[in-house]
Coordinates of C-alpha atoms and ligand atoms in Angstrom, one line a residue:
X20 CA 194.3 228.4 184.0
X21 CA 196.7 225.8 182.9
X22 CA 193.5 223.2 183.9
X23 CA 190.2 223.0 185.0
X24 CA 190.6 221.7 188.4
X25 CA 186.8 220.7 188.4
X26 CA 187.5 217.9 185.9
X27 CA 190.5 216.2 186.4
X28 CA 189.7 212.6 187.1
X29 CA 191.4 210.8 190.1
X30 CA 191.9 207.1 191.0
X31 CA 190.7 206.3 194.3
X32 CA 191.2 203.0 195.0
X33 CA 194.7 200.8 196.1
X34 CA 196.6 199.3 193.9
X35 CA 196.9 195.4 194.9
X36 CA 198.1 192.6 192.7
X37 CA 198.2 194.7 189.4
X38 CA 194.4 195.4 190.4
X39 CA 192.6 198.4 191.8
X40 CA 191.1 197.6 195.2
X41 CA 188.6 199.5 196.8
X42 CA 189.4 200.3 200.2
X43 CA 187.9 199.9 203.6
X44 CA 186.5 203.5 204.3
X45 CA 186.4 206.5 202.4
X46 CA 187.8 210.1 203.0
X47 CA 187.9 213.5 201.7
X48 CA 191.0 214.6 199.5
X49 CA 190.7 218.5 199.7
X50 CA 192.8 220.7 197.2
X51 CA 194.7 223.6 199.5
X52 CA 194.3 225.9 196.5
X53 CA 190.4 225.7 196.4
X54 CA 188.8 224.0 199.9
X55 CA 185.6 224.1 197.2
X56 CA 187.5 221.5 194.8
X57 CA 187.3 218.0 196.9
X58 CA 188.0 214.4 196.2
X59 CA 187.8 211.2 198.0
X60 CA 190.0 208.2 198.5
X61 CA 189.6 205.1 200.1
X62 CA 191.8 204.0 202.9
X63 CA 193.4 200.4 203.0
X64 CA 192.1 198.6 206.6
X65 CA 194.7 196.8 208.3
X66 CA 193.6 193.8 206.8
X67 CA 194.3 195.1 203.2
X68 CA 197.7 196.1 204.5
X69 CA 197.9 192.9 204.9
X70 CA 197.2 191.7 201.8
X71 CA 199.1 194.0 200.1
X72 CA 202.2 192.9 201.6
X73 CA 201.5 189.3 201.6
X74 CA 200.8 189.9 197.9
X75 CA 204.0 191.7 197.0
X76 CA 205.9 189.0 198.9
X77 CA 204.2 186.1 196.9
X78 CA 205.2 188.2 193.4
X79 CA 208.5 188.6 194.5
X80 CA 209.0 185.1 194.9
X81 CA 206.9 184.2 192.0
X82 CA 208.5 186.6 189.4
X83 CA 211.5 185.8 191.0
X84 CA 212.5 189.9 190.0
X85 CA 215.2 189.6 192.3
X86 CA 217.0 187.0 190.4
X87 CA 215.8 188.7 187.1
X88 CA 219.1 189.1 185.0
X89 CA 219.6 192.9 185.5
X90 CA 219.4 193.9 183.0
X91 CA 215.9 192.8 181.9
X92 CA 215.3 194.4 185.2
X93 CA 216.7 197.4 183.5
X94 CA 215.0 197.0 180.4
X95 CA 211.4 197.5 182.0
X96 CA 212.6 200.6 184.3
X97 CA 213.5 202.5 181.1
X98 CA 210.5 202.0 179.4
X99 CA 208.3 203.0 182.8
X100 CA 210.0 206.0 182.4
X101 CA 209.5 206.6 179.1
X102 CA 206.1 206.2 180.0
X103 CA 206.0 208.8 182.8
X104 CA 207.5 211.4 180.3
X105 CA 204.7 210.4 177.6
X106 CA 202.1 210.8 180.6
X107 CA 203.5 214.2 181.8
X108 CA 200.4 216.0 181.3
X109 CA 198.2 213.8 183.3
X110 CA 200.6 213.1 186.2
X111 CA 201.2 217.2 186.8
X112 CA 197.5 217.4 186.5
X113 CA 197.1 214.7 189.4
X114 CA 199.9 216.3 191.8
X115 CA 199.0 219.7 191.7
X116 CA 195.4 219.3 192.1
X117 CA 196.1 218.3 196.2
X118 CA 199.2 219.4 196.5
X119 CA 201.0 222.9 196.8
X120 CA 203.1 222.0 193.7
X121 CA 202.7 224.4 190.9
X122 CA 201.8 223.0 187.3
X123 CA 204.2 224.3 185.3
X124 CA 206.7 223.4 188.0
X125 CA 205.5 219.9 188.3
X126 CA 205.4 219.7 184.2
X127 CA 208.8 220.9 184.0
X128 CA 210.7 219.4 186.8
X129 CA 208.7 217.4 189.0
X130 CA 208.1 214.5 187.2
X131 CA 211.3 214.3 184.9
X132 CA 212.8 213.9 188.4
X133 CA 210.6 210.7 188.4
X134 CA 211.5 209.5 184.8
X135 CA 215.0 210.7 185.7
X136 CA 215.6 208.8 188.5
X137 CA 214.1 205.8 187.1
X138 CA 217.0 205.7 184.6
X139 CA 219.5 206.7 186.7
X140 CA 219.0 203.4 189.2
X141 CA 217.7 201.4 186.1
X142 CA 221.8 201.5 185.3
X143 CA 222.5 201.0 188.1
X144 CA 220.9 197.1 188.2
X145 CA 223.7 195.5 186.0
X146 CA 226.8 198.0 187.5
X147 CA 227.0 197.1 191.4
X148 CA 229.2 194.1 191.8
X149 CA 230.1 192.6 194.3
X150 CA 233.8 191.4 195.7
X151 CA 236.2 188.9 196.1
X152 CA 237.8 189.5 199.7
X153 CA 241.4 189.6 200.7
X154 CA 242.3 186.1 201.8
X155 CA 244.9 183.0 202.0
X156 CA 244.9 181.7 198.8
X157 CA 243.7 178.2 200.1
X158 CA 240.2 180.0 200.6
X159 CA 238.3 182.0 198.5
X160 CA 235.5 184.8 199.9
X161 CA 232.8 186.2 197.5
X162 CA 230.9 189.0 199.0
X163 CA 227.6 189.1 197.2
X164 CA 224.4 191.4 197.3
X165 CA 221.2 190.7 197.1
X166 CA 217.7 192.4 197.6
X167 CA 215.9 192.4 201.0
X168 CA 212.6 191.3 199.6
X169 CA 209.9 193.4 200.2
X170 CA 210.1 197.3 201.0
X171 CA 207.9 199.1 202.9
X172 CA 208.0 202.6 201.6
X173 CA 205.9 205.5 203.3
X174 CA 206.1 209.4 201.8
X175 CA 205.0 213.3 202.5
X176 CA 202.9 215.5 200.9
X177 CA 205.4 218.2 199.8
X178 CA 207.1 216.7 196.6
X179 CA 204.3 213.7 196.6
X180 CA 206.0 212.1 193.4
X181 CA 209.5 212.8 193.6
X182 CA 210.2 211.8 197.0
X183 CA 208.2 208.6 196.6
X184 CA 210.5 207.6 193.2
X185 CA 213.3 208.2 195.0
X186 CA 212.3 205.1 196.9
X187 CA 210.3 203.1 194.5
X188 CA 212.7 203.3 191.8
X189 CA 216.2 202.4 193.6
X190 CA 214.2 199.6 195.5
X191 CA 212.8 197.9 192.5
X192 CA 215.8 198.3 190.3
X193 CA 217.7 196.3 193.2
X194 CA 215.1 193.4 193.1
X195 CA 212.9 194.3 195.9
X196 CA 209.1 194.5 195.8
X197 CA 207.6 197.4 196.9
X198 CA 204.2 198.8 199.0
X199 CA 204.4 202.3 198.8
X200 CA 202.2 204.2 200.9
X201 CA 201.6 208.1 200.1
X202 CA 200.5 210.8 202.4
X203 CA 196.9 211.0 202.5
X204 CA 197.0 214.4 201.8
X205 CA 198.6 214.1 198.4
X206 CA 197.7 210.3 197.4
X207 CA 196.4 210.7 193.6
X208 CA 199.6 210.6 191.3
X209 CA 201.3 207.4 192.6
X210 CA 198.9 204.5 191.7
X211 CA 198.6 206.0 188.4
X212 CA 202.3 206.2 188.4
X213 CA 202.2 202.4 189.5
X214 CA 199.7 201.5 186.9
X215 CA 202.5 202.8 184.3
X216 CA 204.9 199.9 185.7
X217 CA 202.5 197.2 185.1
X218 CA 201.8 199.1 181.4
X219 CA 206.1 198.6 181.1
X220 CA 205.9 195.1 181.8
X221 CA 206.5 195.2 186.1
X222 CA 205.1 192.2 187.3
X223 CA 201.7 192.0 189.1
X224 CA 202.6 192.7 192.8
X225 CA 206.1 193.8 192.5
X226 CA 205.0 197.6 193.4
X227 CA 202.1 198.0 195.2
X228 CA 200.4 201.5 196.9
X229 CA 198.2 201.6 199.4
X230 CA 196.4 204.6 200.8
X231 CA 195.6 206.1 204.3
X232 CA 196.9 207.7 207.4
X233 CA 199.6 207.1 209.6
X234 CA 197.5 204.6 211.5
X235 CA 198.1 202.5 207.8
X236 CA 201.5 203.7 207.7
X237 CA 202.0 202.1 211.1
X238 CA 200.1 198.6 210.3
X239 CA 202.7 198.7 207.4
X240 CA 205.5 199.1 209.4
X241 CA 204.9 196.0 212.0
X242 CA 203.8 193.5 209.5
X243 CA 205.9 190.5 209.3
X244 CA 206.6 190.0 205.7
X245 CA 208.4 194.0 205.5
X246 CA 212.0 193.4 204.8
X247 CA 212.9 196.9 204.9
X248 CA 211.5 200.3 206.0
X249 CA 212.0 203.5 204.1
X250 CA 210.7 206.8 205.4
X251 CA 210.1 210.7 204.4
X252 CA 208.6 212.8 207.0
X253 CA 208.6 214.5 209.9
X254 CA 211.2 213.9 213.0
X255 CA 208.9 212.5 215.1
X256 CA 207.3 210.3 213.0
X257 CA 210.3 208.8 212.2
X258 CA 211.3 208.2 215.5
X259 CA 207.9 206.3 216.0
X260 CA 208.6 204.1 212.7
X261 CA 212.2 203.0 213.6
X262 CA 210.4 201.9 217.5
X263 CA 207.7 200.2 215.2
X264 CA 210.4 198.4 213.3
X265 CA 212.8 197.3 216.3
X266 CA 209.7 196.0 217.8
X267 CA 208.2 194.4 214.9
X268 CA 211.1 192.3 214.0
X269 CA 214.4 194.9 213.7
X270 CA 213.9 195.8 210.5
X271 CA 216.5 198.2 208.7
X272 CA 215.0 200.6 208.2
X273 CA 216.5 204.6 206.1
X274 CA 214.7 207.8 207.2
X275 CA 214.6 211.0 205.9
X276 CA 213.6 213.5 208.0
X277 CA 212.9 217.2 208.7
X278 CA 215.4 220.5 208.3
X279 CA 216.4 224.1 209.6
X280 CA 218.6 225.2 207.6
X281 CA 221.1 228.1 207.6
X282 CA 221.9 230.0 205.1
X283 CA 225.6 231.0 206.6
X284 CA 226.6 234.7 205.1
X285 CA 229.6 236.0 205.9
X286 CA 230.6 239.7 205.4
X287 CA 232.8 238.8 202.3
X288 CA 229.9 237.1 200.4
X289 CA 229.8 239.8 197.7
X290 CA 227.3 240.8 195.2
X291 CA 224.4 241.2 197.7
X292 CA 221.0 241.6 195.2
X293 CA 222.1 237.9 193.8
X294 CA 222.0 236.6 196.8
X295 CA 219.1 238.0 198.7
X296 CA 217.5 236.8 195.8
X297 CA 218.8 232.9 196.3
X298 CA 218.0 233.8 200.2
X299 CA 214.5 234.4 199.5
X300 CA 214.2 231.7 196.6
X301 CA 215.0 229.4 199.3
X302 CA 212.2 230.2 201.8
X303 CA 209.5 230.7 199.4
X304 CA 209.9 227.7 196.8
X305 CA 206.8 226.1 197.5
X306 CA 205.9 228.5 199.7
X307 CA 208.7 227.2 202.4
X308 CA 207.5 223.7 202.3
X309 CA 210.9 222.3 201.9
X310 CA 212.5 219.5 204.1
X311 CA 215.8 221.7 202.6
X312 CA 214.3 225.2 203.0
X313 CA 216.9 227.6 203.8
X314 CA 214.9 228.6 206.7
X315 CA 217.4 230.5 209.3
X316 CA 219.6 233.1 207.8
X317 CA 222.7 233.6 209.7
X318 CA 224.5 236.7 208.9
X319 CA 227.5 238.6 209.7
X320 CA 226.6 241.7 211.2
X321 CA 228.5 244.8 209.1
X322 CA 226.1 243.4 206.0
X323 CA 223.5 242.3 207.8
X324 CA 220.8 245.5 207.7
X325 CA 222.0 245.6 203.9
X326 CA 220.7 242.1 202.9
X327 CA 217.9 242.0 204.9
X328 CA 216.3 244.7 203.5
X329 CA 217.2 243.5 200.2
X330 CA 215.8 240.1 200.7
X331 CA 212.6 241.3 202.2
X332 CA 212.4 243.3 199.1
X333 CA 212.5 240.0 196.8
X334 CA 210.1 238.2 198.9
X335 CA 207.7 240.9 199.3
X336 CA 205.5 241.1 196.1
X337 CA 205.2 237.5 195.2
X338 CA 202.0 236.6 194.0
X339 CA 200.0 234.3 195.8
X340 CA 197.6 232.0 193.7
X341 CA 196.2 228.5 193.0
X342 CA 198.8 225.5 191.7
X343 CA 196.7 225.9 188.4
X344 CA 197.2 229.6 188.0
X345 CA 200.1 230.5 185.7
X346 CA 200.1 234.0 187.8
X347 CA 201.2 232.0 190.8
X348 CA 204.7 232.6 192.2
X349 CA 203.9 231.1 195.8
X350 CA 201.5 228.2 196.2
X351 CA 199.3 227.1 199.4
X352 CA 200.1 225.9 202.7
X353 CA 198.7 222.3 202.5
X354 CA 196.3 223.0 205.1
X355 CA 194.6 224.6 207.4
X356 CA 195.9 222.9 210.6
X357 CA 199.4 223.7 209.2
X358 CA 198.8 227.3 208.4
X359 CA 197.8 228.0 212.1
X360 CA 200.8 226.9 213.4
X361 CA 203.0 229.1 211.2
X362 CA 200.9 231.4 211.8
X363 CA 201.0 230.7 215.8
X364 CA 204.5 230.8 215.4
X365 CA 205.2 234.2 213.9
X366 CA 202.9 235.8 216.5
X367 CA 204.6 234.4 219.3
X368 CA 207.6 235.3 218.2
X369 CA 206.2 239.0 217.4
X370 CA 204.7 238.7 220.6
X371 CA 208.0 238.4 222.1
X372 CA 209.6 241.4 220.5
X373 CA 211.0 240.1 217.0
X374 CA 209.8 242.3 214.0
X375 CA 208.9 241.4 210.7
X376 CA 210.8 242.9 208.0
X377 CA 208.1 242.3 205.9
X378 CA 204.9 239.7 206.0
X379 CA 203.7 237.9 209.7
X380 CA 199.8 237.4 208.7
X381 CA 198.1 235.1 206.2
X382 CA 197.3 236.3 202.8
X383 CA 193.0 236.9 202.5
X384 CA 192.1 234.6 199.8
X385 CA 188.5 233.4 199.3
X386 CA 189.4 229.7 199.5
X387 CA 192.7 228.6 200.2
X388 CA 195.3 229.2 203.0
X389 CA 197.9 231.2 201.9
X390 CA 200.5 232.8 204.3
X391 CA 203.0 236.0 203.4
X392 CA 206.5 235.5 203.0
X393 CA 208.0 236.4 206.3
X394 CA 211.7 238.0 207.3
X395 CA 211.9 238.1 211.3
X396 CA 214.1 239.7 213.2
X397 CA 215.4 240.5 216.7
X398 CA 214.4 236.8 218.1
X399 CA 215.3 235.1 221.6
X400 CA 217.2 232.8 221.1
X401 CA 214.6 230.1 222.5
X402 CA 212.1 231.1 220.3
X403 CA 210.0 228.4 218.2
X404 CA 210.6 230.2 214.9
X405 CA 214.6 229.1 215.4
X406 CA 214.3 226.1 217.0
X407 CA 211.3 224.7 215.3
X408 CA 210.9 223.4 211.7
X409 CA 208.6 225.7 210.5
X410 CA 207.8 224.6 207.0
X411 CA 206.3 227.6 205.6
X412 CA 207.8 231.2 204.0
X413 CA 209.1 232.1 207.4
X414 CA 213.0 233.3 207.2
X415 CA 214.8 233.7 211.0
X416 CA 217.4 236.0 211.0
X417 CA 220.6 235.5 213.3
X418 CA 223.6 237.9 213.7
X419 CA 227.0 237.0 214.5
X420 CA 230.1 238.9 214.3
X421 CA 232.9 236.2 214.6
X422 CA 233.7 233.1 212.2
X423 CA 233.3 230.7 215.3
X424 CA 230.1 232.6 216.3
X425 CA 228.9 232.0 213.1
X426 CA 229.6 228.5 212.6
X427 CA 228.0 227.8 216.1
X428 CA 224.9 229.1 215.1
X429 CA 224.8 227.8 212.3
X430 CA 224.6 224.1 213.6
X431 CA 220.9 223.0 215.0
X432 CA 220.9 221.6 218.8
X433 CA 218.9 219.3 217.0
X434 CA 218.9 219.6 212.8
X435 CA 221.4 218.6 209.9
X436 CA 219.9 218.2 206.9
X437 CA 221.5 221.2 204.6
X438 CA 223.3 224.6 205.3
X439 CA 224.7 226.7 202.6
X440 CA 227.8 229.0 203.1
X441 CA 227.9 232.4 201.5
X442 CA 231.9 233.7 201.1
X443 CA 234.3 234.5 198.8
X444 CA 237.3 233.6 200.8
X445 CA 237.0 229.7 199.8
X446 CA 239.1 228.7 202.9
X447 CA 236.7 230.5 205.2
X448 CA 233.8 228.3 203.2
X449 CA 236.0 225.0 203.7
X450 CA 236.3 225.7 207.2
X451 CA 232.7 226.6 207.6
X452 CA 231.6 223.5 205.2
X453 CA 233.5 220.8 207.5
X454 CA 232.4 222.6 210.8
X455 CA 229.0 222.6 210.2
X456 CA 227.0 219.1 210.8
X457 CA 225.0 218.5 208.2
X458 CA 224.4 215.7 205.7
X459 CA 224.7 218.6 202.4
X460 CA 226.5 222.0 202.5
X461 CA 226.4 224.4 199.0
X462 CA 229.0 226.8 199.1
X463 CA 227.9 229.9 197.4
X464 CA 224.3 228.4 196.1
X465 CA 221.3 227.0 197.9
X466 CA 218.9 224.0 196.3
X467 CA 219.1 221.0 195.1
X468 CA 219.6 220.6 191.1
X469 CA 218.4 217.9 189.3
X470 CA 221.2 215.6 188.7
X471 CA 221.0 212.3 190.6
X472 CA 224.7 211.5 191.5
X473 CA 224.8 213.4 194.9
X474 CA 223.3 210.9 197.8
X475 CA 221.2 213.1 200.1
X476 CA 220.4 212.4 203.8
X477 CA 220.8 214.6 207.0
X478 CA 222.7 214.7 210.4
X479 CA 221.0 214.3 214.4
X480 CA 217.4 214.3 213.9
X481 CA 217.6 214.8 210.2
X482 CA 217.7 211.3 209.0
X483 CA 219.4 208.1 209.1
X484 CA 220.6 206.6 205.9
X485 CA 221.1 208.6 202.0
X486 CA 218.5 208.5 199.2
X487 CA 219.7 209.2 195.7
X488 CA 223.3 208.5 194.5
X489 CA 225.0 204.8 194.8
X490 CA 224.0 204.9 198.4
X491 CA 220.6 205.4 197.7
X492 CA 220.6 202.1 196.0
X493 CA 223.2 199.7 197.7
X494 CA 221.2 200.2 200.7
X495 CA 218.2 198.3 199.0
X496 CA 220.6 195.2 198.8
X497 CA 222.0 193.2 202.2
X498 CA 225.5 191.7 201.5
X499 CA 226.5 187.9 201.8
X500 CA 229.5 186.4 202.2
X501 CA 230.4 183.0 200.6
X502 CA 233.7 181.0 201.8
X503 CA 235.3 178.5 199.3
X504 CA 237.6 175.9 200.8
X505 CA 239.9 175.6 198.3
X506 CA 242.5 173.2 199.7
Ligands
NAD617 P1 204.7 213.2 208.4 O1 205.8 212.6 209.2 O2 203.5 213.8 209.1 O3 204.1 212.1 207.4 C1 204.9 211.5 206.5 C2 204.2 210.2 206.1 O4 204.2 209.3 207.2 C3 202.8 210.3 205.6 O5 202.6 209.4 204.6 C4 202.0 209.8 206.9 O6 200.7 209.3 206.6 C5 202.9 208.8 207.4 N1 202.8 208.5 208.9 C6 202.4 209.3 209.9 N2 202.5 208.7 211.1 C7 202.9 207.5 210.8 C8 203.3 206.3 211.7 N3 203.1 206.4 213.0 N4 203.7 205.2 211.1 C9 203.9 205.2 209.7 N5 203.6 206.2 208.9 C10 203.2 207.3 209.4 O7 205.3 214.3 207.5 P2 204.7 215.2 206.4 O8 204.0 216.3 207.2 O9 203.9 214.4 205.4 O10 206.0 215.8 205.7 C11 206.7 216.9 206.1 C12 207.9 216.5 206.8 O11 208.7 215.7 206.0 C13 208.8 217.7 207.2 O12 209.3 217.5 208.5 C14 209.9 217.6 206.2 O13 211.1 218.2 206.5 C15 210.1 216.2 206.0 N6 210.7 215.9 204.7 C16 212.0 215.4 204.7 C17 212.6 215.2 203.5 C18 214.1 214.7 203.4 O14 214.5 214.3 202.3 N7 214.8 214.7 204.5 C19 212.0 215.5 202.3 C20 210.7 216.0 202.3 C21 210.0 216.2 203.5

């Protein structure tokens, strides 16, 4: 075991004015590796919502952080991250303990994304400038930037820490405060990631988390004082949180949102056992649960019955275990609610004549809810499993024999987050990259890698806005412009 799940101790409360806060009513926090392993948290009421926000509104303008010089700004997000790299241990403990994220993942990548990150927009503070404007030269017009004020930030459950820094960190190194609220599923390793701001020298207030539901999420959203709204999740839920902004004062707000992705192969592709290994890499990193999953793979039919078997045969004999087990290859579905949809899914599909290469049933495991890595083929074309976000091991196979067959089914009706192109005639991948709608395309590779530089954000009902890259931090900023008369 890399830990004893049993001991690790968790943080319940909010985090409010630098302080922990209990909250208004308390809730289970139930590990999907071990349903016996179970913590609680305390939810904010919408009351403490309140005060959370009023709070980080009154330190914004107190600190005044946003007219910090930047780079003192900078100064304090370097050593935050310092701090989360000196506190590895304990913050890979906290994530995998309620989430599906393995240990040793979450040690080695997870959250040197979040120290990462907090250097990469940390440089950023004292680097975005803004412009003089072409004009007569009897006037002069500055455009200037400046933060919103205070950012509402609301995350998921399937890269808990990461896809909350990707917020926190751009929108405090801009000069915002923040209230982050993580998914109630996963809510231990961000106040203790918040607690190591105030330890780098963050002002009280600037960045504070508060727990609970979407009904919290939504009190969050209306409130008056929210300058801004940045969102991870689910399609629908975004849709409700950008009505919940127009109607609670037309906030701007950025939303990242849900994926089907195709993994576009075209007969060309080459050396096949590399890449039915990258096809089933990217259905069964954390077990599928990826807003980027490569989830539908569309293949050209003279290699199709090649690959497929190929890739079934990679996805076939991974272990299933606990996030604490070092045996563990593919980690639990968060839930049980979730793992009976997939699983409704795959039999419906079955049911109406598609096959599975290999998998289609959950995995029998004492405690928790573990589904097989699943290759379908031979689907309508209305079925769930290709038009539904499925967010579990599930591949969807598709067949095509022309390029323009291809490319068509390789764009969603209603999806654009990623799509990855498979060919070794790079014109027929061009082509394919700028015909496809979707906010990333990989040519010959799936996944995203660590580096920061490349802004990330989806198409249709993928998203609205980037996160990560310079986009992911001028859109914490709203632009002024300043007219000088100069006759
Ligand atoms: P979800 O939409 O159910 O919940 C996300 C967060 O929103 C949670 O914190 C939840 O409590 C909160 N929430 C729920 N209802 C709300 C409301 N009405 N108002 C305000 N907040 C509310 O999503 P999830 O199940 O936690 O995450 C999985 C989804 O996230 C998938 O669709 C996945 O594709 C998507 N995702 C997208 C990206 C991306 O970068 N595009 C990254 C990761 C996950």
């Amino acid at each position: 075991m890399f830990f004893d799940p049993a001991t690790v101790e968790v943080a319940s409360e909010l985090l409010i004015g630098g302080s922990r806060v209990a909250g208004h009513s308390r809730h289970p926090v139930r590990s999907p590796s071990d349903r016996n392993i179970v913590r609680e948290v305390s939810w904010a009421s919408a009351d403490q919502v309140g005060d959370a926000v009023s709070d980080a509104k009154r330190a914004w303008r107190s600190s005044r952080w946003g007219a910090t010089p930047p780079r003192d700004r900078a100064r304090v997000l370097m050593r935050w991250a310092d701090l989360v790299d000196d506190h590895a241990e304990e913050l890979a403990r906290l994530e995998s303990l309620v989430s599906s994220r393995i240990y040793s993942e979450v040690l080695a990548r997870d959250v040197k994304v979040v120290s990462g990150v907090l250097r990469y927009f940390a440089e950023f503070a004292d680097k975005v400038e803004g412009t003089v404007t072409a004009t007569p030269v009897e006037s002069l017009s500055l455009t200037v930037h400046e933060p919103h004020g205070v950012v509402a930030a609301i995350s998921p459950w399937n890269f808990p820490m990461i896809l909350a820094a990707w917020k926190f960190a751009p929108a405090l190194a801009a000069g915002n405060a923040v209230v982050l609220k993580p998914s109630e599923m996963t809510p231990f390793s961000a106040i203790r990631i918040a607690e190591l701001a105030l330890e780098a020298g963050l002002p009280p207030g600037l960045f504070n988390v508060v727990q609970g539901d979407g009904g919290v999420g939504a009190a969050l959203v209306r409130h008056p004082d929210v300058d801004y709204v940045t969102f991870t999740g689910s399609s629908a839920t975004g849709a409700k949180i950008m009505a919940d902004a127009a109607a609670s004062g037309l906030k701007p707000v950025s939303l990242e949102l849900g994926g089907k992705g195709p993994q576009l192969v075209f007969e060309d592709a080459g050396d096949l056992d590399r890449l039915a290994k990258l096809i089933a890499r990217g259905i069964t990193y954390n077990s599928g649960q990826v807003c980027f999953a490569g989830s539908r793979l569309v293949v050209q039919r003279g290699v199709a019955d090649a690959l497929v078997e190929r890739v079934a045969a990679a996805m076939r004999d991974l272990p299933v275990g606990e996030t604490w087990s070092p045996a563990t290859g593919m980690p639990p579905i968060i839930n049980d609610r979730q793992i009976e949809r997939i699983d409704g899914i795959v039999r419906a599909s079955r049911e109406e004549g598609a096959h599975a290469a290999c998998g289609g049933e959950r995995v029998e495991h004492p405690n928790g809810a573990f589904f097989a890595p699943t290759v379908l083929r031979g689907l309508a074309d209305d079925s769930r499993a290709l038009r539904e976000e499925i967010f579990g091991p599930v591949l969807a196979v598709q067949e095509f024999d022309t390029f323009d067959e291809g490319v068509a089914l390789a764009n969603h009706a209603d999806y654009g987050l990623t799509a990855s192109i498979h060919a070794r005639d790079i014109g027929q991948a061009f082509r394919a990259a700028r015909a496809i709608e979707s906010g990333t395309v990989w040519i010959n590779d799936w996944g995203r890698r660590t580096d920061f530089t490349a802004p990330f954000g989806g198409y249709k009902r993928s998203g609205l806005g980037k996160d990560m890259g310079r986009p992911g931090y001028e859109k914490y900023l709203k632009s002024k412009a300043i007219w000088v008369e100069l006759a």
